[in-house]
GROMACS .gro file of C-alpha atoms in nm:
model
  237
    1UNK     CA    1  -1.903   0.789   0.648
    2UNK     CA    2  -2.182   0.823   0.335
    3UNK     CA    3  -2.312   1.152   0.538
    4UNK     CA    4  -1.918   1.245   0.522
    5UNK     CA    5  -1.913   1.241   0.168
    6UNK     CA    6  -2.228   1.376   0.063
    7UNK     CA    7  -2.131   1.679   0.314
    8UNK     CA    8  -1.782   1.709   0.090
    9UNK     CA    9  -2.046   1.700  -0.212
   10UNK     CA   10  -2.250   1.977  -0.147
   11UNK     CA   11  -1.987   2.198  -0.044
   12UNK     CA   12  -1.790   2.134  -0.386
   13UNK     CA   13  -2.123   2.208  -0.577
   14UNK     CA   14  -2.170   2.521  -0.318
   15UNK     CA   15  -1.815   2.643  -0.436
   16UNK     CA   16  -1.889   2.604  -0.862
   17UNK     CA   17  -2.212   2.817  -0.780
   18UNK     CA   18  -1.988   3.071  -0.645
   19UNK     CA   19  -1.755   3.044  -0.887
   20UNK     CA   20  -2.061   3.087  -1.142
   21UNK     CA   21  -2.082   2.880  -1.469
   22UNK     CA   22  -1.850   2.570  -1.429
   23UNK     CA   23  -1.637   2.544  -1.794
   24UNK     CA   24  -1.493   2.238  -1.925
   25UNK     CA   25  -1.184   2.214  -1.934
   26UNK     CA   26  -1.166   2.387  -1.561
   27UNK     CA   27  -0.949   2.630  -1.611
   28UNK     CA   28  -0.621   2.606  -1.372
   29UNK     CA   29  -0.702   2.884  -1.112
   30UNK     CA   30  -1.045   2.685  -1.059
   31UNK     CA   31  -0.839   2.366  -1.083
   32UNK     CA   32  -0.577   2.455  -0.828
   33UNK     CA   33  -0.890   2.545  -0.597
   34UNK     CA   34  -1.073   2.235  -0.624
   35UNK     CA   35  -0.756   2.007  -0.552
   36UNK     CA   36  -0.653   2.239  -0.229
   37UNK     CA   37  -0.957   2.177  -0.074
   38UNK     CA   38  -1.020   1.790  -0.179
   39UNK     CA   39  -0.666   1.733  -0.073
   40UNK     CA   40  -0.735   1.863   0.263
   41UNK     CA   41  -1.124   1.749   0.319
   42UNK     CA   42  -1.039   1.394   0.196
   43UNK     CA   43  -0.767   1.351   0.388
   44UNK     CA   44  -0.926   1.454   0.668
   45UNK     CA   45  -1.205   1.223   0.588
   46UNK     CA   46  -0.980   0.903   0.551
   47UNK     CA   47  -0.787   0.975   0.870
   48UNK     CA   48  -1.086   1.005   1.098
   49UNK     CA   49  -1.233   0.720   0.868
   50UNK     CA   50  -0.965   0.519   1.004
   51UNK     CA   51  -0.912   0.651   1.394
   52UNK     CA   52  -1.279   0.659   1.426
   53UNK     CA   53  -1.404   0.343   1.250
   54UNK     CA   54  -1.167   0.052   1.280
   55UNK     CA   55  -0.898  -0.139   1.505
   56UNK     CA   56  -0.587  -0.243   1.324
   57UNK     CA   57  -0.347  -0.422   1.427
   58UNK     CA   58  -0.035  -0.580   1.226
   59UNK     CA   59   0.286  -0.788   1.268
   60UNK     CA   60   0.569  -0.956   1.119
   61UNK     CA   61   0.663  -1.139   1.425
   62UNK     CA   62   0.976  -0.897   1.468
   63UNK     CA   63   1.012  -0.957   1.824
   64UNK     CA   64   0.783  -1.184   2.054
   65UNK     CA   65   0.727  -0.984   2.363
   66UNK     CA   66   0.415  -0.973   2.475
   67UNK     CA   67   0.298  -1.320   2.321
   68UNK     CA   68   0.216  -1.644   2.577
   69UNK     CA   69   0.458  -1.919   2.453
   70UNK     CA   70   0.466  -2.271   2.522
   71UNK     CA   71   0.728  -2.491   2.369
   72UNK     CA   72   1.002  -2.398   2.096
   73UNK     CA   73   0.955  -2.103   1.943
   74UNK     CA   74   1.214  -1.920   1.759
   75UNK     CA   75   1.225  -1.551   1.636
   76UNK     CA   76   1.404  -1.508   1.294
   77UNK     CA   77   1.444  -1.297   0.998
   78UNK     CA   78   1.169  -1.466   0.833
   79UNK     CA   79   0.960  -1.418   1.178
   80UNK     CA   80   0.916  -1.699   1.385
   81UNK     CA   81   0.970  -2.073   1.396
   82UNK     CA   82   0.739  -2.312   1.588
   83UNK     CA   83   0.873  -2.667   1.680
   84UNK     CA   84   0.731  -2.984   1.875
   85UNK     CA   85   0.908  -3.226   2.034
   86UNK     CA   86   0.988  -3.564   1.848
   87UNK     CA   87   0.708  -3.748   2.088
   88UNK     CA   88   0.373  -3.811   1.937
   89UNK     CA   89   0.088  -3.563   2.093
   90UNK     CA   90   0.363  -3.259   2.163
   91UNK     CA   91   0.278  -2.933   2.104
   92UNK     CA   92   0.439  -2.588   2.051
   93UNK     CA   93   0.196  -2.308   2.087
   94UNK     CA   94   0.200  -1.921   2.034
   95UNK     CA   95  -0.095  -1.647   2.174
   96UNK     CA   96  -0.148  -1.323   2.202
   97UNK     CA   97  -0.371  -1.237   2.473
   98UNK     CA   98  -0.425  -0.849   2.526
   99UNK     CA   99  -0.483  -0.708   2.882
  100UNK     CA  100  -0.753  -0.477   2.750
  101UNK     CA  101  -1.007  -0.724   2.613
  102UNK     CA  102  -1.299  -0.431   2.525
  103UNK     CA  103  -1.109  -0.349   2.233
  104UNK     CA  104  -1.161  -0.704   2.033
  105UNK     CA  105  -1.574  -0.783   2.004
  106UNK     CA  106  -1.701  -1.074   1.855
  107UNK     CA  107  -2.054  -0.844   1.741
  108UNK     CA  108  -1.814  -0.638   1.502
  109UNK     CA  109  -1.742  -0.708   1.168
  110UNK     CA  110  -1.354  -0.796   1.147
  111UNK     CA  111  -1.101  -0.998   0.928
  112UNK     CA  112  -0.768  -1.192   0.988
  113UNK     CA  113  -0.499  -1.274   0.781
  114UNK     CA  114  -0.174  -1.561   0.877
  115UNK     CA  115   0.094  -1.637   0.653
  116UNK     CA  116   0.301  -1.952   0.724
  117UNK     CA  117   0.465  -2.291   0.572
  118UNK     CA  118   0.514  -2.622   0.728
  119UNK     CA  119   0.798  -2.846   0.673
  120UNK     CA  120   0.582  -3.169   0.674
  121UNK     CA  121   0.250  -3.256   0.589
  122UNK     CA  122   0.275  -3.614   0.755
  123UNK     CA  123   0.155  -3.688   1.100
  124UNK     CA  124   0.053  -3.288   1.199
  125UNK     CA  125  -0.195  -3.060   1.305
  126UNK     CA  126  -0.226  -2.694   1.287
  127UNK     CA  127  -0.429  -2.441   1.421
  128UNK     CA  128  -0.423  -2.072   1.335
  129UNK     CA  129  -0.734  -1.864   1.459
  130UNK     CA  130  -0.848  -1.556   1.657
  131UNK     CA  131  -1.021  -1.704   1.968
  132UNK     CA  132  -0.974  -2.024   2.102
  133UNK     CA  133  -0.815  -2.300   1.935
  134UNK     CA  134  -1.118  -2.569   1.972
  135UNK     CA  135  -1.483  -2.539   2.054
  136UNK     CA  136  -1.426  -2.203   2.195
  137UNK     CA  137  -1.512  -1.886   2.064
  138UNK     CA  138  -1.286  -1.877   1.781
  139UNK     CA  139  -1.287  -1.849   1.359
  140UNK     CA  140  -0.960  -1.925   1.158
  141UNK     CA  141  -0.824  -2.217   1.056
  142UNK     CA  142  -0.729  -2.604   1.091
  143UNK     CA  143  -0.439  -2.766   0.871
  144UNK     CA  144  -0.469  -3.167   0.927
  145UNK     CA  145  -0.166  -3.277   0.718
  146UNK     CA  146  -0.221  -3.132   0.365
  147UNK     CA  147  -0.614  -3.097   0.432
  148UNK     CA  148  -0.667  -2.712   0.512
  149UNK     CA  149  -1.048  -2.612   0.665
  150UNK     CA  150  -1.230  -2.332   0.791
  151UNK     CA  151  -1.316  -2.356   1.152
  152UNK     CA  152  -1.560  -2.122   1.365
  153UNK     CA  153  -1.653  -2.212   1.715
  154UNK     CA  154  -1.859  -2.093   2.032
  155UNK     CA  155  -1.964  -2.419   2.256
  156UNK     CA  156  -2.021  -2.619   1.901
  157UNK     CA  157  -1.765  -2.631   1.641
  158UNK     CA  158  -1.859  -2.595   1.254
  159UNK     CA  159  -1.532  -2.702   0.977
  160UNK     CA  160  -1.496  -2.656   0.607
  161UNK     CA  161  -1.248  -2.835   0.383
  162UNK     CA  162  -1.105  -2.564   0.177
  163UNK     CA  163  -0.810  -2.753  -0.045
  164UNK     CA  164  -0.493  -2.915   0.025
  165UNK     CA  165  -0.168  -2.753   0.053
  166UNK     CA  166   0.199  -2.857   0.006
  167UNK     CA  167   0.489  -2.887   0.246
  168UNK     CA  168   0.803  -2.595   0.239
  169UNK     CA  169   0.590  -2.323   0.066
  170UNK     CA  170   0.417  -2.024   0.200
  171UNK     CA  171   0.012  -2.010   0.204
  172UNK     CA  172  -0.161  -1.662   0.292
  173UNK     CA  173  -0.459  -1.737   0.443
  174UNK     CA  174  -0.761  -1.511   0.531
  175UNK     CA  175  -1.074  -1.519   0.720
  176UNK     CA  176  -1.372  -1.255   0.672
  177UNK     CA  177  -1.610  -1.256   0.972
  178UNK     CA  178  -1.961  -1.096   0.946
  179UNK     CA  179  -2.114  -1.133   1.323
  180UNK     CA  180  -2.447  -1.367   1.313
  181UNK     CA  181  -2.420  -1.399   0.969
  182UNK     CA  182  -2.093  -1.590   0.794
  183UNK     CA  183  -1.756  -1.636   0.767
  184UNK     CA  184  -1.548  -1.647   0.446
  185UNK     CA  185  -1.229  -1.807   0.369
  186UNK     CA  186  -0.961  -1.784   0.149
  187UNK     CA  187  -0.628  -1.908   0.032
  188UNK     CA  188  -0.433  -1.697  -0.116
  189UNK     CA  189  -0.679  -1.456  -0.221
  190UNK     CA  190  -0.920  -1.685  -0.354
  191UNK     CA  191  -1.234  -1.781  -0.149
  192UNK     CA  192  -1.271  -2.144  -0.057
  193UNK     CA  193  -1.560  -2.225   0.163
  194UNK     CA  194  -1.810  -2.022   0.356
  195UNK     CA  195  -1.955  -2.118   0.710
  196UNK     CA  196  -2.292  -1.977   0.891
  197UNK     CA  197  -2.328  -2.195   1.164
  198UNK     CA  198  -2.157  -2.188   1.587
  199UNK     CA  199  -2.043  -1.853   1.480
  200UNK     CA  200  -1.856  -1.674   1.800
  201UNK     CA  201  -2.077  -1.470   1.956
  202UNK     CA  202  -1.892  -1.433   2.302
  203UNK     CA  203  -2.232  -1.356   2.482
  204UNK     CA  204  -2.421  -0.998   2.554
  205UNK     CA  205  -2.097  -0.799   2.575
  206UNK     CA  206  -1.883  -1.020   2.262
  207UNK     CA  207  -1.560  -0.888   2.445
  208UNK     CA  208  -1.307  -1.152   2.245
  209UNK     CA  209  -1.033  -1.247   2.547
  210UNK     CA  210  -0.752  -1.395   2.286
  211UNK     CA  211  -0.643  -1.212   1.957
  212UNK     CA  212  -0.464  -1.489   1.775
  213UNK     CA  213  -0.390  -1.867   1.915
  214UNK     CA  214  -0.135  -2.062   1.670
  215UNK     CA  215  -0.067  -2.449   1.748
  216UNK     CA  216   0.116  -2.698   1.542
  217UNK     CA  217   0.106  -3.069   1.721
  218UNK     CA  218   0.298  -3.383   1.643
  219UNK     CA  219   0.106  -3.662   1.586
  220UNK     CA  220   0.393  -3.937   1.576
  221UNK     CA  221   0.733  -4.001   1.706
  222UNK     CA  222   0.882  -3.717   1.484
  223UNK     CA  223   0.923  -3.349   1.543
  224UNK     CA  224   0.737  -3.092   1.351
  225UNK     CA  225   0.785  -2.706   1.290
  226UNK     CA  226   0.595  -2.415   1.054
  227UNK     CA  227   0.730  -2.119   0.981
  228UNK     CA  228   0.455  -1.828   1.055
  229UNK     CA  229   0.588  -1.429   0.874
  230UNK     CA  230   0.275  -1.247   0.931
  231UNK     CA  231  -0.089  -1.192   1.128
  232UNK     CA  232  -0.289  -0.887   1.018
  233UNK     CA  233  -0.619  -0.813   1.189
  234UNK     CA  234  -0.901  -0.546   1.124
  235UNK     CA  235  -1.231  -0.465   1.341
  236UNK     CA  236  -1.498  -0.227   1.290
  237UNK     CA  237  -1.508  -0.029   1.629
   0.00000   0.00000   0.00000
């Protein structure tokens, strides 16, 4: 990318030599030049920056084929709803396993984003991470009834408490993963906790077998549901 830039650089600087003695203001024969070519160079430069450089992936739940499902869930408007029976230890649970697992590697540098509400803090737990909900490989995070934390996993599990949150209103929350070295979290934009230890690693090849695992459990006689809108993901290839 820097090599990229500098190569855009020189060429601009090759193109005022020709041009001979630059003159502020450019005048508009010079300007219409310069804005041709950066219009086409650094466009160029952003798509392949993008193709080249990074996996994306991004959804507002707007259908759910292709996701494992176990329980209740619901597609809406809003995107999904996720409900548990009214016994105490039920679970609904949402995942998104992709057939091709090269493309997700836990040695890349990558960050994930959920969005969701739930209607009780009493009596629940939640799980939203990429990986394995658990002591699997996994980062994301754990809602205990209003206690949010930052979780990261591979054999041994390392949590965070990050804050509390309230019942009926939407949290985003993100996770920033930097392989062998940390992973940052934040709630609604604003970093909360940091964690360097039982990173995932996933072993010599890091191929990552589950993109996203959501679970929401009961943990008394009463049914519980979230409400998840949105899961954004991005990976340095």
């Amino acid at each position: 990318m820097k090599w990229k830039i500098l190569t855009i650089v020189a060429i601009i600087l090759s193109i005022i030599s020709i041009m001979g003695v630059l003159k502020y203001p450019i005048d508009k024969i010079d300007q219409d030049i310069l804005r041709k070519f950066l219009k086409q160079e650094i466009g160029d430069l952003v798509f392949d920056a993008n193709w080249n450089d990074f996996v994306y992936f991004h959804t507002l739940f707007e259908s759910l084929d292709g996701y494992g499902i176990t329980g209740t869930v619901v597609p809406g408007t809003w995107g999904f709803t996720m409900t548990t029976g009214a016994i105490s230890g039920n679970s609904a649970e949402l995942e998104k396993n992709p057939a091709y697992q090269k493309v997700f590697n836990w040695h890349k540098q990558q960050r994930m984003k959920v969005n969701f509400q739930l209607g009780s803090i009493t009596a629940v737990t939640v799980s939203a991470v990429v990986g394995l909900v658990g002591a699997d490989v996994h980062y994301g995070f754990k809602v205990i009834n209003n206690t949010v934390y930052g979780t990261v996993g591979d054999t041994s599990q390392s949590t965070i408490v990050l804050g509390t949150i309230s019942a009926n209103l939407n949290y985003d929350y993100e996770a920033r993963f930097f392989p062998s070295q940390k992973v940052i979290f934040l709630i609604d934009g604003v970093e909360k906790g940091v964690l360097t230890t039982n990173l995932p690693y996933g072993g010599t090849s890091g191929e990552n077998e589950q993109l996203l695992e959501i679970v929401i459990t009961t943990n008394e006689n009463v049914a519980k549901f979230l409400l998840m809108s949105e899961f954004e993901f991005i990976q340095k290839k």
